Amino acid sequence: MAPQTIRVTREDLLVRREALLRRLDVSIEDLRERARYGTLSGHEWEAISELREIGFLLDDASGDF
């Protein structure tokens, strides 16, 4: 049995990224700054992991979230 492929649009990914940031009530710049100093909660670290995955799928050249 072949693995199931999940397809998402670029728009879906952008909406998901904005929803994550809104849920955390932080801008991406502030989140990056706080991550640089390691002052994040567990939920924020989880969000960063998902943001990195979204960035990868969006082919974000920066390699960051």
PDB file of N, CA, C and O in Angstrom:
ATOM      1  N   MET A   1       0.842  -1.172   0.000  1.00  0.00           N
ATOM      2  CA  MET A   1       0.000   0.000   0.000  1.00  0.00           C
ATOM      3  C   MET A   1       0.891   1.241   0.000  1.00  0.00           C
ATOM      4  O   MET A   1       1.783   1.380   0.828  1.00  0.00           O
ATOM      5  N   ALA A   2       0.638   2.141  -0.921  1.00  0.00           N
ATOM      6  CA  ALA A   2       1.432   3.365  -1.043  1.00  0.00           C
ATOM      7  C   ALA A   2       1.075   4.340   0.068  1.00  0.00           C
ATOM      8  O   ALA A   2      -0.078   4.405   0.498  1.00  0.00           O
ATOM      9  N   PRO A   3       2.074   5.109   0.553  1.00  0.00           N
ATOM     10  CA  PRO A   3       1.773   6.101   1.589  1.00  0.00           C
ATOM     11  C   PRO A   3       0.851   7.191   1.039  1.00  0.00           C
ATOM     12  O   PRO A   3       0.891   7.529  -0.144  1.00  0.00           O
ATOM     13  N   GLN A   4       0.026   7.720   1.923  1.00  0.00           N
ATOM     14  CA  GLN A   4      -0.896   8.777   1.524  1.00  0.00           C
ATOM     15  C   GLN A   4      -0.149  10.103   1.469  1.00  0.00           C
ATOM     16  O   GLN A   4       0.609  10.438   2.375  1.00  0.00           O
ATOM     17  N   THR A   5      -0.364  10.850   0.414  1.00  0.00           N
ATOM     18  CA  THR A   5       0.241  12.163   0.259  1.00  0.00           C
ATOM     19  C   THR A   5      -0.759  13.225   0.670  1.00  0.00           C
ATOM     20  O   THR A   5      -1.903  13.205   0.234  1.00  0.00           O
ATOM     21  N   ILE A   6      -0.322  14.128   1.514  1.00  0.00           N
ATOM     22  CA  ILE A   6      -1.163  15.239   1.941  1.00  0.00           C
ATOM     23  C   ILE A   6      -0.728  16.462   1.152  1.00  0.00           C
ATOM     24  O   ILE A   6       0.443  16.829   1.152  1.00  0.00           O
ATOM     25  N   ARG A   7      -1.663  17.082   0.500  1.00  0.00           N
ATOM     26  CA  ARG A   7      -1.355  18.259  -0.310  1.00  0.00           C
ATOM     27  C   ARG A   7      -1.918  19.506   0.374  1.00  0.00           C
ATOM     28  O   ARG A   7      -3.065  19.523   0.789  1.00  0.00           O
ATOM     29  N   VAL A   8      -1.070  20.509   0.472  1.00  0.00           N
ATOM     30  CA  VAL A   8      -1.500  21.800   0.997  1.00  0.00           C
ATOM     31  C   VAL A   8      -1.026  22.881   0.034  1.00  0.00           C
ATOM     32  O   VAL A   8       0.005  22.737  -0.612  1.00  0.00           O
ATOM     33  N   THR A   9      -1.776  23.941  -0.021  1.00  0.00           N
ATOM     34  CA  THR A   9      -1.401  25.035  -0.909  1.00  0.00           C
ATOM     35  C   THR A   9      -0.472  25.999  -0.176  1.00  0.00           C
ATOM     36  O   THR A   9      -0.375  25.976   1.058  1.00  0.00           O
ATOM     37  N   ARG A  10       0.177  26.829  -0.933  1.00  0.00           N
ATOM     38  CA  ARG A  10       1.016  27.879  -0.359  1.00  0.00           C
ATOM     39  C   ARG A  10       0.174  28.757   0.570  1.00  0.00           C
ATOM     40  O   ARG A  10       0.605  29.109   1.657  1.00  0.00           O
ATOM     41  N   GLU A  11      -1.024  29.075   0.128  1.00  0.00           N
ATOM     42  CA  GLU A  11      -1.934  29.894   0.936  1.00  0.00           C
ATOM     43  C   GLU A  11      -2.243  29.207   2.275  1.00  0.00           C
ATOM     44  O   GLU A  11      -2.257  29.859   3.320  1.00  0.00           O
ATOM     45  N   ASP A  12      -2.490  27.891   2.248  1.00  0.00           N
ATOM     46  CA  ASP A  12      -2.743  27.136   3.483  1.00  0.00           C
ATOM     47  C   ASP A  12      -1.572  27.281   4.459  1.00  0.00           C
ATOM     48  O   ASP A  12      -1.760  27.455   5.656  1.00  0.00           O
ATOM     49  N   LEU A  13      -0.361  27.197   3.928  1.00  0.00           N
ATOM     50  CA  LEU A  13       0.834  27.296   4.766  1.00  0.00           C
ATOM     51  C   LEU A  13       0.993  28.692   5.356  1.00  0.00           C
ATOM     52  O   LEU A  13       1.335  28.844   6.529  1.00  0.00           O
ATOM     53  N   LEU A  14       0.745  29.703   4.553  1.00  0.00           N
ATOM     54  CA  LEU A  14       0.849  31.078   5.033  1.00  0.00           C
ATOM     55  C   LEU A  14      -0.198  31.363   6.113  1.00  0.00           C
ATOM     56  O   LEU A  14       0.110  32.004   7.131  1.00  0.00           O
ATOM     57  N   VAL A  15      -1.397  30.853   5.915  1.00  0.00           N
ATOM     58  CA  VAL A  15      -2.457  31.020   6.912  1.00  0.00           C
ATOM     59  C   VAL A  15      -2.079  30.304   8.201  1.00  0.00           C
ATOM     60  O   VAL A  15      -2.265  30.839   9.299  1.00  0.00           O
ATOM     61  N   ARG A  16      -1.538  29.103   8.081  1.00  0.00           N
ATOM     62  CA  ARG A  16      -1.129  28.343   9.278  1.00  0.00           C
ATOM     63  C   ARG A  16      -0.041  29.082  10.042  1.00  0.00           C
ATOM     64  O   ARG A  16      -0.054  29.149  11.270  1.00  0.00           O
ATOM     65  N   ARG A  17       0.930  29.641   9.316  1.00  0.00           N
ATOM     66  CA  ARG A  17       2.013  30.381   9.966  1.00  0.00           C
ATOM     67  C   ARG A  17       1.457  31.590  10.728  1.00  0.00           C
ATOM     68  O   ARG A  17       1.822  31.821  11.885  1.00  0.00           O
ATOM     69  N   GLU A  18       0.573  32.329  10.104  1.00  0.00           N
ATOM     70  CA  GLU A  18      -0.028  33.491  10.766  1.00  0.00           C
ATOM     71  C   GLU A  18      -0.851  33.074  11.980  1.00  0.00           C
ATOM     72  O   GLU A  18      -0.845  33.753  13.008  1.00  0.00           O
ATOM     73  N   ALA A  19      -1.562  31.954  11.880  1.00  0.00           N
ATOM     74  CA  ALA A  19      -2.366  31.470  13.002  1.00  0.00           C
ATOM     75  C   ALA A  19      -1.480  31.091  14.191  1.00  0.00           C
ATOM     76  O   ALA A  19      -1.824  31.380  15.348  1.00  0.00           O
ATOM     77  N   LEU A  20      -0.345  30.463  13.921  1.00  0.00           N
ATOM     78  CA  LEU A  20       0.585  30.112  14.995  1.00  0.00           C
ATOM     79  C   LEU A  20       1.090  31.359  15.719  1.00  0.00           C
ATOM     80  O   LEU A  20       1.117  31.408  16.951  1.00  0.00           O
ATOM     81  N   LEU A  21       1.476  32.355  14.949  1.00  0.00           N
ATOM     82  CA  LEU A  21       1.998  33.586  15.540  1.00  0.00           C
ATOM     83  C   LEU A  21       0.906  34.335  16.309  1.00  0.00           C
ATOM     84  O   LEU A  21       1.157  34.875  17.386  1.00  0.00           O
ATOM     85  N   ARG A  22      -0.300  34.325  15.769  1.00  0.00           N
ATOM     86  CA  ARG A  22      -1.420  34.984  16.448  1.00  0.00           C
ATOM     87  C   ARG A  22      -1.739  34.285  17.773  1.00  0.00           C
ATOM     88  O   ARG A  22      -1.983  34.928  18.780  1.00  0.00           O
ATOM     89  N   ARG A  23      -1.706  32.946  17.747  1.00  0.00           N
ATOM     90  CA  ARG A  23      -1.972  32.178  18.963  1.00  0.00           C
ATOM     91  C   ARG A  23      -0.937  32.485  20.047  1.00  0.00           C
ATOM     92  O   ARG A  23      -1.256  32.559  21.233  1.00  0.00           O
ATOM     93  N   LEU A  24       0.304  32.680  19.645  1.00  0.00           N
ATOM     94  CA  LEU A  24       1.364  33.004  20.593  1.00  0.00           C
ATOM     95  C   LEU A  24       1.369  34.484  20.956  1.00  0.00           C
ATOM     96  O   LEU A  24       2.052  34.895  21.890  1.00  0.00           O
ATOM     97  N   ASP A  25       0.641  35.281  20.176  1.00  0.00           N
ATOM     98  CA  ASP A  25       0.566  36.729  20.374  1.00  0.00           C
ATOM     99  C   ASP A  25       1.956  37.366  20.335  1.00  0.00           C
ATOM    100  O   ASP A  25       2.364  38.115  21.229  1.00  0.00           O
ATOM    101  N   VAL A  26       2.689  37.040  19.250  1.00  0.00           N
ATOM    102  CA  VAL A  26       4.050  37.535  19.090  1.00  0.00           C
ATOM    103  C   VAL A  26       4.342  37.697  17.599  1.00  0.00           C
ATOM    104  O   VAL A  26       3.800  36.972  16.774  1.00  0.00           O
ATOM    105  N   SER A  27       5.191  38.657  17.278  1.00  0.00           N
ATOM    106  CA  SER A  27       5.622  38.798  15.886  1.00  0.00           C
ATOM    107  C   SER A  27       6.735  37.784  15.622  1.00  0.00           C
ATOM    108  O   SER A  27       7.394  37.304  16.547  1.00  0.00           O
ATOM    109  N   ILE A  28       6.943  37.487  14.361  1.00  0.00           N
ATOM    110  CA  ILE A  28       7.994  36.529  14.030  1.00  0.00           C
ATOM    111  C   ILE A  28       9.367  37.068  14.418  1.00  0.00           C
ATOM    112  O   ILE A  28      10.239  36.323  14.850  1.00  0.00           O
ATOM    113  N   GLU A  29       9.549  38.386  14.321  1.00  0.00           N
ATOM    114  CA  GLU A  29      10.830  38.993  14.701  1.00  0.00           C
ATOM    115  C   GLU A  29      11.079  38.833  16.205  1.00  0.00           C
ATOM    116  O   GLU A  29      12.195  38.491  16.620  1.00  0.00           O
ATOM    117  N   ASP A  30      10.047  39.086  17.006  1.00  0.00           N
ATOM    118  CA  ASP A  30      10.191  38.914  18.456  1.00  0.00           C
ATOM    119  C   ASP A  30      10.443  37.465  18.824  1.00  0.00           C
ATOM    120  O   ASP A  30      11.256  37.163  19.712  1.00  0.00           O
ATOM    121  N   LEU A  31       9.761  36.553  18.146  1.00  0.00           N
ATOM    122  CA  LEU A  31       9.960  35.132  18.428  1.00  0.00           C
ATOM    123  C   LEU A  31      11.387  34.719  18.071  1.00  0.00           C
ATOM    124  O   LEU A  31      12.030  33.980  18.821  1.00  0.00           O
ATOM    125  N   ARG A  32      11.895  35.200  16.951  1.00  0.00           N
ATOM    126  CA  ARG A  32      13.284  34.898  16.566  1.00  0.00           C
ATOM    127  C   ARG A  32      14.263  35.424  17.615  1.00  0.00           C
ATOM    128  O   ARG A  32      15.229  34.749  17.981  1.00  0.00           O
ATOM    129  N   GLU A  33      14.020  36.642  18.070  1.00  0.00           N
ATOM    130  CA  GLU A  33      14.908  37.251  19.076  1.00  0.00           C
ATOM    131  C   GLU A  33      14.890  36.451  20.372  1.00  0.00           C
ATOM    132  O   GLU A  33      15.939  36.172  20.949  1.00  0.00           O
ATOM    133  N   ARG A  34      13.710  36.078  20.822  1.00  0.00           N
ATOM    134  CA  ARG A  34      13.607  35.305  22.061  1.00  0.00           C
ATOM    135  C   ARG A  34      14.239  33.929  21.904  1.00  0.00           C
ATOM    136  O   ARG A  34      14.858  33.410  22.832  1.00  0.00           O
ATOM    137  N   ALA A  35      14.108  33.334  20.720  1.00  0.00           N
ATOM    138  CA  ALA A  35      14.716  32.026  20.471  1.00  0.00           C
ATOM    139  C   ALA A  35      16.239  32.126  20.508  1.00  0.00           C
ATOM    140  O   ALA A  35      16.923  31.218  20.980  1.00  0.00           O
ATOM    141  N   ARG A  36      16.762  33.248  20.017  1.00  0.00           N
ATOM    142  CA  ARG A  36      18.207  33.461  20.012  1.00  0.00           C
ATOM    143  C   ARG A  36      18.767  33.402  21.433  1.00  0.00           C
ATOM    144  O   ARG A  36      19.876  32.933  21.665  1.00  0.00           O
ATOM    145  N   TYR A  37      17.978  33.875  22.392  1.00  0.00           N
ATOM    146  CA  TYR A  37      18.425  33.894  23.784  1.00  0.00           C
ATOM    147  C   TYR A  37      17.883  32.722  24.591  1.00  0.00           C
ATOM    148  O   TYR A  37      18.170  32.617  25.787  1.00  0.00           O
ATOM    149  N   GLY A  38      17.089  31.849  23.962  1.00  0.00           N
ATOM    150  CA  GLY A  38      16.598  30.655  24.635  1.00  0.00           C
ATOM    151  C   GLY A  38      15.561  30.919  25.708  1.00  0.00           C
ATOM    152  O   GLY A  38      15.433  30.135  26.643  1.00  0.00           O
ATOM    153  N   THR A  39      14.817  32.013  25.585  1.00  0.00           N
ATOM    154  CA  THR A  39      13.844  32.369  26.614  1.00  0.00           C
ATOM    155  C   THR A  39      12.419  32.056  26.152  1.00  0.00           C
ATOM    156  O   THR A  39      11.539  32.895  26.227  1.00  0.00           O
ATOM    157  N   LEU A  40      12.211  30.843  25.697  1.00  0.00           N
ATOM    158  CA  LEU A  40      10.912  30.445  25.181  1.00  0.00           C
ATOM    159  C   LEU A  40      10.259  29.396  26.071  1.00  0.00           C
ATOM    160  O   LEU A  40      10.945  28.613  26.732  1.00  0.00           O
ATOM    161  N   SER A  41       8.936  29.371  26.033  1.00  0.00           N
ATOM    162  CA  SER A  41       8.192  28.328  26.736  1.00  0.00           C
ATOM    163  C   SER A  41       8.183  27.073  25.866  1.00  0.00           C
ATOM    164  O   SER A  41       8.565  27.102  24.691  1.00  0.00           O
ATOM    165  N   GLY A  42       7.694  25.983  26.423  1.00  0.00           N
ATOM    166  CA  GLY A  42       7.584  24.741  25.669  1.00  0.00           C
ATOM    167  C   GLY A  42       6.697  24.883  24.450  1.00  0.00           C
ATOM    168  O   GLY A  42       7.013  24.379  23.368  1.00  0.00           O
ATOM    169  N   HIS A  43       5.581  25.606  24.602  1.00  0.00           N
ATOM    170  CA  HIS A  43       4.672  25.822  23.476  1.00  0.00           C
ATOM    171  C   HIS A  43       5.349  26.623  22.370  1.00  0.00           C
ATOM    172  O   HIS A  43       5.120  26.384  21.182  1.00  0.00           O
ATOM    173  N   GLU A  44       6.177  27.567  22.752  1.00  0.00           N
ATOM    174  CA  GLU A  44       6.865  28.385  21.758  1.00  0.00           C
ATOM    175  C   GLU A  44       7.908  27.566  20.999  1.00  0.00           C
ATOM    176  O   GLU A  44       8.061  27.723  19.791  1.00  0.00           O
ATOM    177  N   TRP A  45       8.612  26.668  21.693  1.00  0.00           N
ATOM    178  CA  TRP A  45       9.576  25.801  21.013  1.00  0.00           C
ATOM    179  C   TRP A  45       8.862  24.886  20.023  1.00  0.00           C
ATOM    180  O   TRP A  45       9.345  24.651  18.914  1.00  0.00           O
ATOM    181  N   GLU A  46       7.694  24.373  20.412  1.00  0.00           N
ATOM    182  CA  GLU A  46       6.902  23.532  19.509  1.00  0.00           C
ATOM    183  C   GLU A  46       6.467  24.332  18.283  1.00  0.00           C
ATOM    184  O   GLU A  46       6.503  23.829  17.156  1.00  0.00           O
ATOM    185  N   ALA A  47       6.055  25.566  18.498  1.00  0.00           N
ATOM    186  CA  ALA A  47       5.640  26.428  17.391  1.00  0.00           C
ATOM    187  C   ALA A  47       6.806  26.689  16.444  1.00  0.00           C
ATOM    188  O   ALA A  47       6.627  26.682  15.226  1.00  0.00           O
ATOM    189  N   ILE A  48       7.988  26.902  16.991  1.00  0.00           N
ATOM    190  CA  ILE A  48       9.164  27.137  16.154  1.00  0.00           C
ATOM    191  C   ILE A  48       9.433  25.926  15.274  1.00  0.00           C
ATOM    192  O   ILE A  48       9.750  26.054  14.091  1.00  0.00           O
ATOM    193  N   SER A  49       9.295  24.745  15.842  1.00  0.00           N
ATOM    194  CA  SER A  49       9.487  23.529  15.052  1.00  0.00           C
ATOM    195  C   SER A  49       8.513  23.492  13.877  1.00  0.00           C
ATOM    196  O   SER A  49       8.900  23.210  12.736  1.00  0.00           O
ATOM    197  N   GLU A  50       7.258  23.807  14.137  1.00  0.00           N
ATOM    198  CA  GLU A  50       6.265  23.823  13.071  1.00  0.00           C
ATOM    199  C   GLU A  50       6.540  24.956  12.079  1.00  0.00           C
ATOM    200  O   GLU A  50       6.391  24.783  10.866  1.00  0.00           O
ATOM    201  N   LEU A  51       6.961  26.105  12.571  1.00  0.00           N
ATOM    202  CA  LEU A  51       7.287  27.225  11.682  1.00  0.00           C
ATOM    203  C   LEU A  51       8.453  26.874  10.761  1.00  0.00           C
ATOM    204  O   LEU A  51       8.477  27.276   9.590  1.00  0.00           O
ATOM    205  N   ARG A  52       9.415  26.130  11.271  1.00  0.00           N
ATOM    206  CA  ARG A  52      10.544  25.690  10.425  1.00  0.00           C
ATOM    207  C   ARG A  52      10.066  24.733   9.342  1.00  0.00           C
ATOM    208  O   ARG A  52      10.522  24.798   8.197  1.00  0.00           O
ATOM    209  N   GLU A  53       9.150  23.835   9.699  1.00  0.00           N
ATOM    210  CA  GLU A  53       8.594  22.917   8.704  1.00  0.00           C
ATOM    211  C   GLU A  53       7.831  23.687   7.631  1.00  0.00           C
ATOM    212  O   GLU A  53       7.966  23.395   6.444  1.00  0.00           O
ATOM    213  N   ILE A  54       7.052  24.656   8.053  1.00  0.00           N
ATOM    214  CA  ILE A  54       6.309  25.485   7.102  1.00  0.00           C
ATOM    215  C   ILE A  54       7.281  26.236   6.200  1.00  0.00           C
ATOM    216  O   ILE A  54       7.099  26.287   4.981  1.00  0.00           O
ATOM    217  N   GLY A  55       8.334  26.805   6.776  1.00  0.00           N
ATOM    218  CA  GLY A  55       9.345  27.501   5.982  1.00  0.00           C
ATOM    219  C   GLY A  55       9.988  26.591   4.954  1.00  0.00           C
ATOM    220  O   GLY A  55      10.201  26.983   3.795  1.00  0.00           O
ATOM    221  N   PHE A  56      10.268  25.355   5.347  1.00  0.00           N
ATOM    222  CA  PHE A  56      10.841  24.383   4.419  1.00  0.00           C
ATOM    223  C   PHE A  56       9.878  24.121   3.267  1.00  0.00           C
ATOM    224  O   PHE A  56      10.272  24.113   2.099  1.00  0.00           O
ATOM    225  N   LEU A  57       8.607  23.910   3.592  1.00  0.00           N
ATOM    226  CA  LEU A  57       7.623  23.628   2.550  1.00  0.00           C
ATOM    227  C   LEU A  57       7.390  24.830   1.642  1.00  0.00           C
ATOM    228  O   LEU A  57       7.074  24.665   0.464  1.00  0.00           O
ATOM    229  N   LEU A  58       7.565  26.024   2.187  1.00  0.00           N
ATOM    230  CA  LEU A  58       7.429  27.237   1.377  1.00  0.00           C
ATOM    231  C   LEU A  58       8.703  27.535   0.600  1.00  0.00           C
ATOM    232  O   LEU A  58       8.763  28.501  -0.145  1.00  0.00           O
ATOM    233  N   ASP A  59       9.729  26.714   0.807  1.00  0.00           N
ATOM    234  CA  ASP A  59      11.030  26.901   0.157  1.00  0.00           C
ATOM    235  C   ASP A  59      11.631  28.243   0.561  1.00  0.00           C
ATOM    236  O   ASP A  59      12.133  28.992  -0.264  1.00  0.00           O
ATOM    237  N   ASP A  60      11.547  28.519   1.853  1.00  0.00           N
ATOM    238  CA  ASP A  60      12.091  29.761   2.404  1.00  0.00           C
ATOM    239  C   ASP A  60      13.613  29.701   2.337  1.00  0.00           C
ATOM    240  O   ASP A  60      14.240  28.856   2.968  1.00  0.00           O
ATOM    241  N   ALA A  61      14.205  30.594   1.591  1.00  0.00           N
ATOM    242  CA  ALA A  61      15.649  30.597   1.360  1.00  0.00           C
ATOM    243  C   ALA A  61      16.447  30.897   2.612  1.00  0.00           C
ATOM    244  O   ALA A  61      17.629  30.579   2.689  1.00  0.00           O
ATOM    245  N   SER A  62      15.828  31.505   3.619  1.00  0.00           N
ATOM    246  CA  SER A  62      16.568  31.879   4.818  1.00  0.00           C
ATOM    247  C   SER A  62      16.953  30.672   5.661  1.00  0.00           C
ATOM    248  O   SER A  62      17.880  30.726   6.452  1.00  0.00           O
ATOM    249  N   GLY A  63      16.211  29.561   5.519  1.00  0.00           N
ATOM    250  CA  GLY A  63      16.495  28.380   6.316  1.00  0.00           C
ATOM    251  C   GLY A  63      16.068  28.534   7.761  1.00  0.00           C
ATOM    252  O   GLY A  63      16.390  27.732   8.606  1.00  0.00           O
ATOM    253  N   ASP A  64      15.350  29.594   8.046  1.00  0.00           N
ATOM    254  CA  ASP A  64      14.896  29.887   9.404  1.00  0.00           C
ATOM    255  C   ASP A  64      13.379  29.839   9.416  1.00  0.00           C
ATOM    256  O   ASP A  64      12.748  29.576   8.417  1.00  0.00           O
ATOM    257  N   PHE A  65      12.821  30.125  10.546  1.00  0.00           N
ATOM    258  CA  PHE A  65      11.353  30.143  10.642  1.00  0.00           C
ATOM    259  C   PHE A  65      10.827  31.532  10.436  1.00  0.00           C
ATOM    260  O   PHE A  65      11.439  32.519  10.434  1.00  0.00           O
TER     261      PHE A  65
END
